[in-house]
Amino acid sequence: MQDLWELFRLGGFVLPILLLAAVIALAIAGNRLWVLRRARIAPRGLVERTGELVEAGKVQQAVKILYENDTPLARILLTALQQAGQPREVIKEMVEEAGRQEMAHLDRYLNFLGSIAGVAPLLGLLGTVIGIMHAFAAIGMVGMGDPKALAGGIAEALITTAGGLSVAIPSLLFYRYFRGRVETLVLATEKEALKLVNLLGGGKA
């Protein structure tokens, strides 16, 4: 514990900022891992069950199932059912609009996570510069003959550099992964919703 506190102290004011950024990045990653699951976005078989009920004339039962499901896909399908009887293009347009609104929620916090990935190395670089400045200030005071006088500035430079990279690299990896995950889920949801659009609009699935 004492060694950890000493390391924290040597990192200067930049290290606590990086530690806070790391905690936020982990919280966002945990949240998105929980939210961006297929079962929470576009459950398998939901469109098929809804389509079967609609074809059987049990529209109210289909609406009830979608309300109970309460996922982005279910809400998009509800929009489609509300436009039943309209031309296919009208239904498709309304579904696409609902899809854009729903999918915007999947991107929540990702821009902030990307910002952490971009800013963390710069904070590390700032700490490096400050550490080097401290080292040169020590040289100006005691000369080159006392290595201990330089140790604090050099340690600060190295610790903050390592801290910045340690926060930035995982944050960037998570950011790229979640971006790809969102794109995959958006495509899957659009494909599923189009099946009901075709059914309601009289087109081929």
Short mmCIF file of C-alpha atoms in Angstrom, two decimals:
data_model
loop_
_atom_site.label_atom_id
_atom_site.label_comp_id
_atom_site.label_asym_id
_atom_site.label_seq_id
_atom_site.Cartn_x
_atom_site.Cartn_y
_atom_site.Cartn_z
CA MET A 1 0.00 0.00 0.00
CA GLN A 2 2.87 2.34 0.84
CA ASP A 3 4.53 1.62 -2.52
CA LEU A 4 1.25 2.31 -4.30
CA TRP A 5 0.87 5.63 -2.50
CA GLU A 6 4.45 6.57 -3.34
CA LEU A 7 3.80 5.75 -7.01
CA PHE A 8 0.65 7.82 -6.91
CA ARG A 9 2.52 10.73 -5.33
CA LEU A 10 5.30 10.62 -7.90
CA GLY A 11 2.76 10.83 -10.73
CA GLY A 12 1.92 14.42 -9.85
CA PHE A 13 -1.49 15.95 -10.51
CA VAL A 14 -1.85 14.17 -13.87
CA LEU A 15 -2.04 10.65 -12.46
CA PRO A 16 -5.27 11.22 -10.43
CA ILE A 17 -6.90 12.60 -13.60
CA LEU A 18 -5.83 9.50 -15.52
CA LEU A 19 -7.12 7.28 -12.72
CA LEU A 20 -10.50 9.01 -12.86
CA ALA A 21 -10.56 8.61 -16.66
CA ALA A 22 -9.80 4.90 -16.26
CA VAL A 23 -12.69 4.43 -13.82
CA ILE A 24 -15.09 6.23 -16.16
CA ALA A 25 -13.89 4.21 -19.16
CA LEU A 26 -14.40 0.94 -17.25
CA ALA A 27 -17.89 2.04 -16.18
CA ILE A 28 -18.84 2.86 -19.78
CA ALA A 29 -17.39 -0.43 -21.04
CA GLY A 30 -19.33 -2.40 -18.43
CA ASN A 31 -22.54 -0.56 -19.26
CA ARG A 32 -22.19 -1.13 -23.01
CA LEU A 33 -21.28 -4.80 -22.55
CA TRP A 34 -24.55 -5.22 -20.68
CA VAL A 35 -26.69 -3.14 -23.04
CA LEU A 36 -25.29 -4.20 -26.42
CA ARG A 37 -26.43 -7.78 -26.28
CA ARG A 38 -28.49 -9.30 -29.07
CA ALA A 39 -31.21 -10.44 -26.67
CA ARG A 40 -31.66 -6.88 -25.37
CA ILE A 41 -31.77 -5.29 -28.83
CA ALA A 42 -33.22 -7.67 -31.42
CA PRO A 43 -34.47 -10.91 -29.82
CA ARG A 44 -34.55 -13.85 -32.18
CA GLY A 45 -37.98 -15.06 -33.23
CA LEU A 46 -39.81 -11.86 -32.24
CA VAL A 47 -40.61 -10.84 -35.82
CA GLU A 48 -41.78 -14.36 -36.70
CA ARG A 49 -44.16 -14.50 -33.71
CA THR A 50 -45.48 -11.02 -34.47
CA GLY A 51 -45.97 -11.86 -38.15
CA GLU A 52 -47.85 -15.06 -37.34
CA LEU A 53 -50.25 -13.20 -35.05
CA VAL A 54 -50.80 -10.43 -37.61
CA GLU A 55 -51.55 -12.98 -40.35
CA ALA A 56 -53.99 -14.70 -37.99
CA GLY A 57 -55.77 -11.38 -37.39
CA LYS A 58 -54.63 -11.21 -33.75
CA VAL A 59 -53.14 -7.74 -33.98
CA GLN A 60 -53.95 -6.77 -30.38
CA GLN A 61 -52.19 -9.87 -29.11
CA ALA A 62 -49.17 -8.98 -31.25
CA VAL A 63 -49.18 -5.47 -29.79
CA LYS A 64 -49.34 -6.91 -26.28
CA ILE A 65 -46.33 -9.15 -26.92
CA LEU A 66 -44.32 -6.23 -28.30
CA TYR A 67 -45.18 -4.02 -25.32
CA GLU A 68 -44.12 -6.76 -22.94
CA ASN A 69 -40.88 -7.37 -24.84
CA ASP A 70 -39.80 -3.71 -24.54
CA THR A 71 -36.67 -3.86 -26.71
CA PRO A 72 -35.60 -1.51 -29.54
CA LEU A 73 -36.78 -4.05 -32.13
CA ALA A 74 -40.14 -4.42 -30.38
CA ARG A 75 -40.66 -0.64 -30.35
CA ILE A 76 -39.78 -0.44 -34.05
CA LEU A 77 -42.24 -3.23 -34.84
CA LEU A 78 -44.92 -1.38 -32.87
CA THR A 79 -44.36 1.61 -35.12
CA ALA A 80 -44.84 -0.64 -38.14
CA LEU A 81 -48.09 -2.05 -36.74
CA GLN A 82 -49.39 1.47 -36.14
CA GLN A 83 -48.95 2.13 -39.86
CA ALA A 84 -50.77 -1.03 -40.94
CA GLY A 85 -52.86 -0.38 -44.05
CA GLN A 86 -50.50 2.28 -45.36
CA PRO A 87 -48.40 1.76 -48.53
CA ARG A 88 -45.19 -0.18 -48.03
CA GLU A 89 -42.98 2.86 -48.62
CA VAL A 90 -44.82 4.84 -45.93
CA ILE A 91 -44.45 2.01 -43.43
CA LYS A 92 -40.77 1.60 -44.31
CA GLU A 93 -40.11 5.32 -43.89
CA MET A 94 -41.74 5.40 -40.47
CA VAL A 95 -39.86 2.27 -39.40
CA GLU A 96 -36.55 3.76 -40.52
CA GLU A 97 -37.26 6.94 -38.56
CA ALA A 98 -38.10 4.91 -35.45
CA GLY A 99 -34.97 2.85 -36.02
CA ARG A 100 -32.77 5.95 -36.13
CA GLN A 101 -34.21 7.14 -32.82
CA GLU A 102 -33.75 3.75 -31.17
CA MET A 103 -30.25 3.15 -32.47
CA ALA A 104 -29.08 6.59 -31.33
CA HIS A 105 -29.38 5.21 -27.79
CA LEU A 106 -26.93 2.43 -28.61
CA ASP A 107 -24.22 5.01 -29.26
CA ARG A 108 -24.73 6.53 -25.83
CA TYR A 109 -21.44 7.25 -24.03
CA LEU A 110 -19.33 5.90 -26.90
CA ASN A 111 -18.19 9.34 -28.01
CA PHE A 112 -17.07 10.02 -24.45
CA LEU A 113 -15.19 6.73 -24.40
CA GLY A 114 -13.50 7.70 -27.67
CA SER A 115 -12.59 11.06 -26.17
CA ILE A 116 -10.93 9.33 -23.22
CA ALA A 117 -8.94 7.18 -25.64
CA GLY A 118 -7.78 10.32 -27.44
CA VAL A 119 -7.09 12.55 -24.44
CA ALA A 120 -5.37 10.02 -22.15
CA PRO A 121 -2.09 9.92 -24.18
CA LEU A 122 -2.06 13.71 -24.27
CA LEU A 123 -2.44 13.83 -20.49
CA GLY A 124 0.41 11.33 -20.24
CA LEU A 125 2.49 13.55 -22.52
CA LEU A 126 1.65 16.56 -20.36
CA GLY A 127 2.86 14.68 -17.31
CA THR A 128 6.02 13.72 -19.19
CA VAL A 129 6.77 17.34 -20.06
CA ILE A 130 6.13 18.46 -16.48
CA GLY A 131 8.34 15.68 -15.14
CA ILE A 132 11.18 16.67 -17.48
CA MET A 133 10.75 20.30 -16.44
CA HIS A 134 11.09 19.24 -12.81
CA ALA A 135 14.20 17.24 -13.69
CA PHE A 136 15.82 20.22 -15.43
CA ALA A 137 14.86 22.47 -12.52
CA ALA A 138 16.66 20.04 -10.20
CA ILE A 139 19.74 20.13 -12.47
CA GLY A 140 19.69 23.93 -12.29
CA MET A 141 19.64 23.81 -8.50
CA VAL A 142 22.12 21.02 -7.66
CA GLY A 143 23.86 20.28 -10.97
CA MET A 144 24.37 16.85 -12.53
CA GLY A 145 26.25 15.42 -9.58
CA ASP A 146 23.21 14.28 -7.55
CA PRO A 147 21.13 11.62 -9.36
CA LYS A 148 18.59 11.57 -6.52
CA ALA A 149 17.62 15.15 -7.32
CA LEU A 150 16.69 14.09 -10.86
CA ALA A 151 14.87 10.91 -9.87
CA GLY A 152 11.58 12.60 -8.93
CA GLY A 153 11.17 14.42 -12.25
CA ILE A 154 12.19 11.39 -14.31
CA ALA A 155 9.84 9.13 -12.33
CA GLU A 156 6.97 11.57 -12.86
CA ALA A 157 7.67 11.63 -16.61
CA LEU A 158 7.76 7.83 -16.91
CA ILE A 159 4.79 7.12 -14.64
CA THR A 160 2.46 9.56 -16.38
CA THR A 161 3.50 8.30 -19.82
CA ALA A 162 2.76 4.72 -18.80
CA GLY A 163 -0.49 5.80 -17.13
CA GLY A 164 -1.69 7.64 -20.22
CA LEU A 165 -1.02 4.67 -22.49
CA SER A 166 -2.53 2.22 -19.99
CA VAL A 167 -5.80 4.16 -20.08
CA ALA A 168 -5.80 4.98 -23.79
CA ILE A 169 -5.10 1.53 -25.26
CA PRO A 170 -7.98 -0.39 -23.57
CA SER A 171 -10.32 2.56 -24.09
CA LEU A 172 -9.57 2.62 -27.81
CA LEU A 173 -10.02 -1.14 -28.11
CA PHE A 174 -13.37 -1.00 -26.33
CA TYR A 175 -14.44 1.98 -28.44
CA ARG A 176 -13.67 0.17 -31.70
CA TYR A 177 -15.35 -3.01 -30.49
CA PHE A 178 -18.53 -1.26 -29.42
CA ARG A 179 -18.72 0.74 -32.66
CA GLY A 180 -18.57 -2.48 -34.63
CA ARG A 181 -21.10 -4.09 -32.30
CA VAL A 182 -23.55 -1.21 -32.79
CA GLU A 183 -23.24 -1.45 -36.58
CA THR A 184 -23.87 -5.21 -36.45
CA LEU A 185 -26.95 -4.78 -34.24
CA VAL A 186 -28.32 -1.97 -36.42
CA LEU A 187 -28.08 -4.15 -39.53
CA ALA A 188 -29.68 -7.10 -37.73
CA THR A 189 -32.53 -4.94 -36.45
CA GLU A 190 -33.20 -3.37 -39.84
CA LYS A 191 -33.23 -6.81 -41.47
CA GLU A 192 -35.69 -8.14 -38.90
CA ALA A 193 -37.98 -5.10 -39.08
CA LEU A 194 -38.07 -5.27 -42.88
CA LYS A 195 -39.75 -8.68 -42.68
CA LEU A 196 -42.76 -7.17 -40.93
CA VAL A 197 -42.73 -4.15 -43.24
CA ASN A 198 -42.97 -6.47 -46.23
CA LEU A 199 -45.80 -8.40 -44.59
CA LEU A 200 -47.82 -5.29 -43.73
CA GLY A 201 -47.08 -3.66 -47.08
CA GLY A 202 -48.03 -6.71 -49.07
CA GLY A 203 -44.51 -7.27 -50.41
CA LYS A 204 -42.37 -10.33 -50.43
CA ALA A 205 -40.32 -11.10 -47.33
#
